[in-house]
């Protein structure tokens, strides 16, 4: 290694020389070396290269400090505004070079002239574009190190502007005074990225008077006409009292009426003098014709009677045989029943007909592995109660006393419509220890708390989500469906405590904007209101805990439920989920992008994903959530900023529109629109564009799309359609996080009122459930209801130690019971 020595000659000028150091360098050499820093940049380039290449220089002279003297700061700027980001790099030897990055991509002012990097390293954006939104980083580097500043976020926003007024609508009244309106939209331009919305009214109303429609009325009948040659006479009337006008209804009925004349009134014809013998011959022929027709009618009647009798006899024999076989195959053998006929023994192997018009419940009488045939589900009448004296067999052995099972099953009355869709149905057998049913990827579950089923009873309970079109909930007026239609049953079973049904909803959960009702299907199949959200009564069998995206329903009765809402004013909004699909493979110039607009409910999302999986589609972007206001304005979608040199849109209009009522009603599950694009060359595979979504008067949103159409990187069955790893049916202790004995100890400790408030009331406050104090107080064990709600909220992510900490905070020594061993439980 060489040392650089610095000295001064007699003339006063500084001289430098390189010298091989001895074993340990003299401290003066290092001092001279430090003095050299002053003259480093005045040296010749060749000498500087020698210094830089020496290990001694590398170890002691080169450096780049870590901290920037000035870092760029984030800004929010309007569209087309100039943006200046300042950056002063850290000190270093040699001096650091500066470059800028946006979203980790290097900015090149040569290729994009909208950017300019000044001599003092500041970045200038001449006119801010929407595409310039991002995180900007100043990068300083030299041969020693590379430093990055903190990222500065630049948000380019667009302030909204009003469009022109639409034409006036037709008068709202059909007859008399009404109103008409016109509207304008905040889309010129649409506010984006937090830009201010338009000021002023988007709707103007004006009074109007509509001319009332006049329904037509009949005039009086005219006099009968003279008897005509065809031996008939006529009379008529006109629709002139009054005449229909301004859209009124026409008269109903005939305006012309005819009757036959009597023989005396008929005019005499030229055949009056025909000889009598000819009349006699014609009369005889008529009599023969009449006799033949009567004989044929009698023969047909007798034949029909014989066919009906034969059919009834065969049907009676077949019904008896099928009744015998159904008793044997379900494990029943009522006392005194006759054995099946030997010649019809083959009927015992007939598979059950799932298309019949009866409804049957097998309960616990069938083996657990028979999943597909658990239910027979139709819209027919209910079956008669099971006969007394029936026996239940499991694996060929009598499970318990016959009278006990008769009483156990006698309360199990079933609905007219039981679940048919096995893929969206789960079921299990439960006793007093309770359990849990879950339908994967739908957000729907049913918690059956301990002691909800009376001791000594065993119920087989099902949970299903209804998707069939004929089971849709009828909606009136401006009502909208806010949740899936969920059925749990069998209805009519006796419960000692309420179960908790969890299901997603898609409204903003602000009851100031909504009138939300819980509907339940009765035994006749009609839907009725059983609860108004926000006005729950503790004496009713239903109570709701409303969360941001989930509704927890406490119910003492099983059945079919759904949430239906009606907005109180235009401030109400629903959550929508936008999902974008395309074909997994594209071999043509045309390329289709399907944009689904659905309620933000997991079950609807799962259904669309399953359908696209069958169609061979793939996701091209993550789902996006937006709010859809009750403003009677349609949803508009458009695609912008495509590279014109490679792509073009085949859409004739500037945007596509989905009608307001199609979305607001919530009954159309596959609502979507398709954008057809065309690439100019088959070699073009990369597509970048902006998807803009807005309501006419609302704030819009813009989503950036950037993907390769030739790569199937988002298969629908692998990334977003992951099946739950948890079992769909859990019975007994495995369905709960709190062990059964520990739960009993907590309830006995907190149910009794405490003067200092260290009881179930403090537990509810610590768990942020104080809004439901009156409901908890109405129960025999308030603590158990609170723990039930905690179980259903935290089954997947709950930490039992956190609950133990809450117990310790209350001041109860019972918090230590969480440390008991599994053997004690």
PDB file of C-alpha atoms in Angstrom, residues 401-575:
ATOM      1  CA  UNK A 401     -86.256 -46.117  24.588  1.00  0.00           C
ATOM      2  CA  UNK A 402     -88.768 -45.881  21.682  1.00  0.00           C
ATOM      3  CA  UNK A 403     -91.013 -43.473  23.545  1.00  0.00           C
ATOM      4  CA  UNK A 404     -88.095 -41.099  24.061  1.00  0.00           C
ATOM      5  CA  UNK A 405     -87.354 -40.880  20.347  1.00  0.00           C
ATOM      6  CA  UNK A 406     -91.017 -40.444  19.469  1.00  0.00           C
ATOM      7  CA  UNK A 407     -91.211 -37.456  21.801  1.00  0.00           C
ATOM      8  CA  UNK A 408     -87.888 -36.210  20.486  1.00  0.00           C
ATOM      9  CA  UNK A 409     -88.988 -36.201  16.861  1.00  0.00           C
ATOM     10  CA  UNK A 410     -92.581 -35.171  17.381  1.00  0.00           C
ATOM     11  CA  UNK A 411     -91.585 -31.501  17.550  1.00  0.00           C
ATOM     12  CA  UNK A 412     -89.670 -31.561  14.286  1.00  0.00           C
ATOM     13  CA  UNK A 413     -92.033 -29.865  11.841  1.00  0.00           C
ATOM     14  CA  UNK A 414     -90.601 -28.798   8.532  1.00  0.00           C
ATOM     15  CA  UNK A 415     -91.016 -25.942   6.123  1.00  0.00           C
ATOM     16  CA  UNK A 416     -92.598 -26.230   2.718  1.00  0.00           C
ATOM     17  CA  UNK A 417     -89.270 -25.407   1.038  1.00  0.00           C
ATOM     18  CA  UNK A 418     -86.217 -27.249   2.319  1.00  0.00           C
ATOM     19  CA  UNK A 419     -82.734 -26.837   0.811  1.00  0.00           C
ATOM     20  CA  UNK A 420     -81.939 -28.636  -2.413  1.00  0.00           C
ATOM     21  CA  UNK A 421     -78.537 -27.189  -3.293  1.00  0.00           C
ATOM     22  CA  UNK A 422     -76.129 -29.585  -1.608  1.00  0.00           C
ATOM     23  CA  UNK A 423     -73.119 -27.402  -2.527  1.00  0.00           C
ATOM     24  CA  UNK A 424     -74.530 -24.491  -0.505  1.00  0.00           C
ATOM     25  CA  UNK A 425     -75.926 -26.518   2.391  1.00  0.00           C
ATOM     26  CA  UNK A 426     -74.355 -27.894   5.535  1.00  0.00           C
ATOM     27  CA  UNK A 427     -75.910 -29.888   8.356  1.00  0.00           C
ATOM     28  CA  UNK A 428     -74.986 -31.713  11.515  1.00  0.00           C
ATOM     29  CA  UNK A 429     -76.373 -33.595  14.501  1.00  0.00           C
ATOM     30  CA  UNK A 430     -76.241 -31.748  17.843  1.00  0.00           C
ATOM     31  CA  UNK A 431     -77.176 -32.243  21.488  1.00  0.00           C
ATOM     32  CA  UNK A 432     -77.117 -29.973  24.550  1.00  0.00           C
ATOM     33  CA  UNK A 433     -73.376 -29.284  24.066  1.00  0.00           C
ATOM     34  CA  UNK A 434     -74.193 -27.227  20.946  1.00  0.00           C
ATOM     35  CA  UNK A 435     -72.033 -26.695  17.867  1.00  0.00           C
ATOM     36  CA  UNK A 436     -71.495 -24.625  14.749  1.00  0.00           C
ATOM     37  CA  UNK A 437     -72.484 -24.781  11.063  1.00  0.00           C
ATOM     38  CA  UNK A 438     -70.550 -22.825   8.407  1.00  0.00           C
ATOM     39  CA  UNK A 439     -71.011 -22.467   4.640  1.00  0.00           C
ATOM     40  CA  UNK A 440     -67.486 -21.867   3.258  1.00  0.00           C
ATOM     41  CA  UNK A 441     -66.643 -18.586   1.506  1.00  0.00           C
ATOM     42  CA  UNK A 442     -70.059 -17.021   2.153  1.00  0.00           C
ATOM     43  CA  UNK A 443     -69.735 -15.378   5.579  1.00  0.00           C
ATOM     44  CA  UNK A 444     -72.748 -17.406   6.721  1.00  0.00           C
ATOM     45  CA  UNK A 445     -72.638 -19.433   9.931  1.00  0.00           C
ATOM     46  CA  UNK A 446     -74.959 -20.658  12.667  1.00  0.00           C
ATOM     47  CA  UNK A 447     -73.797 -20.916  16.292  1.00  0.00           C
ATOM     48  CA  UNK A 448     -75.778 -23.290  18.501  1.00  0.00           C
ATOM     49  CA  UNK A 449     -74.712 -22.379  22.059  1.00  0.00           C
ATOM     50  CA  UNK A 450     -74.445 -24.947  24.854  1.00  0.00           C
ATOM     51  CA  UNK A 451     -77.787 -25.669  26.508  1.00  0.00           C
ATOM     52  CA  UNK A 452     -79.678 -24.244  23.487  1.00  0.00           C
ATOM     53  CA  UNK A 453     -80.916 -27.759  22.721  1.00  0.00           C
ATOM     54  CA  UNK A 454     -82.707 -29.273  25.750  1.00  0.00           C
ATOM     55  CA  UNK A 455     -80.922 -32.105  27.510  1.00  0.00           C
ATOM     56  CA  UNK A 456     -82.052 -35.480  26.268  1.00  0.00           C
ATOM     57  CA  UNK A 457     -82.814 -34.126  22.784  1.00  0.00           C
ATOM     58  CA  UNK A 458     -80.814 -34.670  19.602  1.00  0.00           C
ATOM     59  CA  UNK A 459     -81.536 -32.485  16.572  1.00  0.00           C
ATOM     60  CA  UNK A 460     -80.176 -32.642  13.057  1.00  0.00           C
ATOM     61  CA  UNK A 461     -79.966 -29.015  11.957  1.00  0.00           C
ATOM     62  CA  UNK A 462     -79.230 -27.664   8.484  1.00  0.00           C
ATOM     63  CA  UNK A 463     -78.016 -24.311   7.147  1.00  0.00           C
ATOM     64  CA  UNK A 464     -78.380 -23.242   3.521  1.00  0.00           C
ATOM     65  CA  UNK A 465     -78.203 -20.144   1.324  1.00  0.00           C
ATOM     66  CA  UNK A 466     -81.004 -19.849  -1.219  1.00  0.00           C
ATOM     67  CA  UNK A 467     -80.030 -19.049  -4.819  1.00  0.00           C
ATOM     68  CA  UNK A 468     -82.956 -20.441  -6.820  1.00  0.00           C
ATOM     69  CA  UNK A 469     -84.928 -17.883  -8.809  1.00  0.00           C
ATOM     70  CA  UNK A 470     -88.298 -19.243  -7.654  1.00  0.00           C
ATOM     71  CA  UNK A 471     -87.319 -18.676  -4.015  1.00  0.00           C
ATOM     72  CA  UNK A 472     -86.490 -15.003  -4.451  1.00  0.00           C
ATOM     73  CA  UNK A 473     -87.834 -12.564  -1.887  1.00  0.00           C
ATOM     74  CA  UNK A 474     -90.616 -10.346  -3.313  1.00  0.00           C
ATOM     75  CA  UNK A 475     -89.732  -6.650  -2.936  1.00  0.00           C
ATOM     76  CA  UNK A 476     -92.165  -3.750  -2.936  1.00  0.00           C
ATOM     77  CA  UNK A 477     -91.563  -0.161  -4.031  1.00  0.00           C
ATOM     78  CA  UNK A 478     -88.005   1.054  -3.433  1.00  0.00           C
ATOM     79  CA  UNK A 479     -87.023  -1.838  -1.178  1.00  0.00           C
ATOM     80  CA  UNK A 480     -83.667  -3.480  -1.762  1.00  0.00           C
ATOM     81  CA  UNK A 481     -82.207  -6.807  -0.668  1.00  0.00           C
ATOM     82  CA  UNK A 482     -79.286  -6.222   1.704  1.00  0.00           C
ATOM     83  CA  UNK A 483     -78.247  -9.783   2.573  1.00  0.00           C
ATOM     84  CA  UNK A 484     -78.408 -13.312   1.204  1.00  0.00           C
ATOM     85  CA  UNK A 485     -81.535 -15.381   1.836  1.00  0.00           C
ATOM     86  CA  UNK A 486     -80.487 -17.859   4.517  1.00  0.00           C
ATOM     87  CA  UNK A 487     -82.485 -20.844   5.786  1.00  0.00           C
ATOM     88  CA  UNK A 488     -81.796 -22.821   8.932  1.00  0.00           C
ATOM     89  CA  UNK A 489     -83.986 -25.541  10.295  1.00  0.00           C
ATOM     90  CA  UNK A 490     -85.953 -27.520  10.867  1.00  0.00           C
ATOM     91  CA  UNK A 491     -88.446 -24.808  11.862  1.00  0.00           C
ATOM     92  CA  UNK A 492     -90.481 -25.586  14.929  1.00  0.00           C
ATOM     93  CA  UNK A 493     -87.774 -27.288  16.996  1.00  0.00           C
ATOM     94  CA  UNK A 494     -87.779 -26.349  20.669  1.00  0.00           C
ATOM     95  CA  UNK A 495     -84.797 -24.223  21.735  1.00  0.00           C
ATOM     96  CA  UNK A 496     -83.968 -23.307  25.327  1.00  0.00           C
ATOM     97  CA  UNK A 497     -81.738 -20.384  24.303  1.00  0.00           C
ATOM     98  CA  UNK A 498     -81.335 -18.256  21.159  1.00  0.00           C
ATOM     99  CA  UNK A 499     -78.964 -19.396  18.422  1.00  0.00           C
ATOM    100  CA  UNK A 500     -76.829 -16.838  16.527  1.00  0.00           C
ATOM    101  CA  UNK A 501     -77.091 -16.631  12.729  1.00  0.00           C
ATOM    102  CA  UNK A 502     -74.273 -14.615  11.075  1.00  0.00           C
ATOM    103  CA  UNK A 503     -74.599 -13.294   7.521  1.00  0.00           C
ATOM    104  CA  UNK A 504     -73.083 -10.498   5.435  1.00  0.00           C
ATOM    105  CA  UNK A 505     -74.892  -7.295   4.515  1.00  0.00           C
ATOM    106  CA  UNK A 506     -74.066  -4.621   1.924  1.00  0.00           C
ATOM    107  CA  UNK A 507     -75.307  -1.289   3.316  1.00  0.00           C
ATOM    108  CA  UNK A 508     -73.432   1.483   5.109  1.00  0.00           C
ATOM    109  CA  UNK A 509     -74.722   0.325   8.539  1.00  0.00           C
ATOM    110  CA  UNK A 510     -75.999   3.812   9.423  1.00  0.00           C
ATOM    111  CA  UNK A 511     -79.581   3.426  10.584  1.00  0.00           C
ATOM    112  CA  UNK A 512     -80.107   7.193  10.268  1.00  0.00           C
ATOM    113  CA  UNK A 513     -80.190   6.639   6.493  1.00  0.00           C
ATOM    114  CA  UNK A 514     -82.028   3.313   6.376  1.00  0.00           C
ATOM    115  CA  UNK A 515     -85.164   1.535   7.509  1.00  0.00           C
ATOM    116  CA  UNK A 516     -83.872  -2.048   7.666  1.00  0.00           C
ATOM    117  CA  UNK A 517     -86.272  -4.894   8.360  1.00  0.00           C
ATOM    118  CA  UNK A 518     -85.653  -8.530   9.122  1.00  0.00           C
ATOM    119  CA  UNK A 519     -88.010 -10.741   7.120  1.00  0.00           C
ATOM    120  CA  UNK A 520     -88.910 -14.331   7.895  1.00  0.00           C
ATOM    121  CA  UNK A 521     -90.797 -16.851   5.805  1.00  0.00           C
ATOM    122  CA  UNK A 522     -93.845 -18.297   7.527  1.00  0.00           C
ATOM    123  CA  UNK A 523     -95.281 -21.794   7.211  1.00  0.00           C
ATOM    124  CA  UNK A 524     -97.454 -20.795   4.233  1.00  0.00           C
ATOM    125  CA  UNK A 525     -94.400 -19.577   2.324  1.00  0.00           C
ATOM    126  CA  UNK A 526     -95.186 -15.856   2.644  1.00  0.00           C
ATOM    127  CA  UNK A 527     -92.597 -13.359   3.930  1.00  0.00           C
ATOM    128  CA  UNK A 528     -93.419 -11.187   6.917  1.00  0.00           C
ATOM    129  CA  UNK A 529     -91.612  -8.474   8.900  1.00  0.00           C
ATOM    130  CA  UNK A 530     -90.442  -9.698  12.304  1.00  0.00           C
ATOM    131  CA  UNK A 531     -87.989  -6.944  13.312  1.00  0.00           C
ATOM    132  CA  UNK A 532     -87.182  -3.305  12.539  1.00  0.00           C
ATOM    133  CA  UNK A 533     -83.496  -2.527  13.079  1.00  0.00           C
ATOM    134  CA  UNK A 534     -82.932  -0.003  15.862  1.00  0.00           C
ATOM    135  CA  UNK A 535     -86.317  -0.685  17.448  1.00  0.00           C
ATOM    136  CA  UNK A 536     -85.667  -4.176  18.812  1.00  0.00           C
ATOM    137  CA  UNK A 537     -87.723  -5.324  21.797  1.00  0.00           C
ATOM    138  CA  UNK A 538     -86.125  -7.646  24.318  1.00  0.00           C
ATOM    139  CA  UNK A 539     -89.432  -9.513  24.641  1.00  0.00           C
ATOM    140  CA  UNK A 540     -89.381 -10.539  20.984  1.00  0.00           C
ATOM    141  CA  UNK A 541     -87.753 -13.820  19.875  1.00  0.00           C
ATOM    142  CA  UNK A 542     -85.368 -11.937  17.517  1.00  0.00           C
ATOM    143  CA  UNK A 543     -82.561  -9.466  18.190  1.00  0.00           C
ATOM    144  CA  UNK A 544     -79.782  -8.119  15.930  1.00  0.00           C
ATOM    145  CA  UNK A 545     -76.185  -7.051  16.527  1.00  0.00           C
ATOM    146  CA  UNK A 546     -75.265  -4.916  13.519  1.00  0.00           C
ATOM    147  CA  UNK A 547     -71.585  -4.656  12.545  1.00  0.00           C
ATOM    148  CA  UNK A 548     -69.817  -2.898   9.683  1.00  0.00           C
ATOM    149  CA  UNK A 549     -70.222  -5.794   7.227  1.00  0.00           C
ATOM    150  CA  UNK A 550     -72.018  -8.513   9.227  1.00  0.00           C
ATOM    151  CA  UNK A 551     -75.364  -8.978  10.954  1.00  0.00           C
ATOM    152  CA  UNK A 552     -75.566 -11.263  14.019  1.00  0.00           C
ATOM    153  CA  UNK A 553     -79.138 -12.453  14.529  1.00  0.00           C
ATOM    154  CA  UNK A 554     -80.187 -13.866  17.910  1.00  0.00           C
ATOM    155  CA  UNK A 555     -83.176 -16.088  17.207  1.00  0.00           C
ATOM    156  CA  UNK A 556     -85.189 -18.456  19.343  1.00  0.00           C
ATOM    157  CA  UNK A 557     -86.813 -19.898  16.208  1.00  0.00           C
ATOM    158  CA  UNK A 558     -85.299 -21.420  13.084  1.00  0.00           C
ATOM    159  CA  UNK A 559     -86.481 -20.574   9.587  1.00  0.00           C
ATOM    160  CA  UNK A 560     -85.626 -18.556   6.455  1.00  0.00           C
ATOM    161  CA  UNK A 561     -84.357 -14.993   7.017  1.00  0.00           C
ATOM    162  CA  UNK A 562     -83.223 -12.004   4.952  1.00  0.00           C
ATOM    163  CA  UNK A 563     -82.520  -8.291   5.458  1.00  0.00           C
ATOM    164  CA  UNK A 564     -84.544  -5.836   3.363  1.00  0.00           C
ATOM    165  CA  UNK A 565     -83.918  -2.092   3.448  1.00  0.00           C
ATOM    166  CA  UNK A 566     -85.529   1.092   2.261  1.00  0.00           C
ATOM    167  CA  UNK A 567     -83.608   4.358   2.191  1.00  0.00           C
ATOM    168  CA  UNK A 568     -84.972   7.239   4.242  1.00  0.00           C
ATOM    169  CA  UNK A 569     -83.291   9.867   2.057  1.00  0.00           C
ATOM    170  CA  UNK A 570     -80.683  10.166  -0.675  1.00  0.00           C
ATOM    171  CA  UNK A 571     -77.835   9.855   1.809  1.00  0.00           C
ATOM    172  CA  UNK A 572     -78.282   6.084   1.965  1.00  0.00           C
ATOM    173  CA  UNK A 573     -75.819   3.970   0.011  1.00  0.00           C
ATOM    174  CA  UNK A 574     -75.048   0.335  -0.705  1.00  0.00           C
ATOM    175  CA  UNK A 575     -71.632  -1.260  -1.022  1.00  0.00           C
TER     176      UNK A 575
END
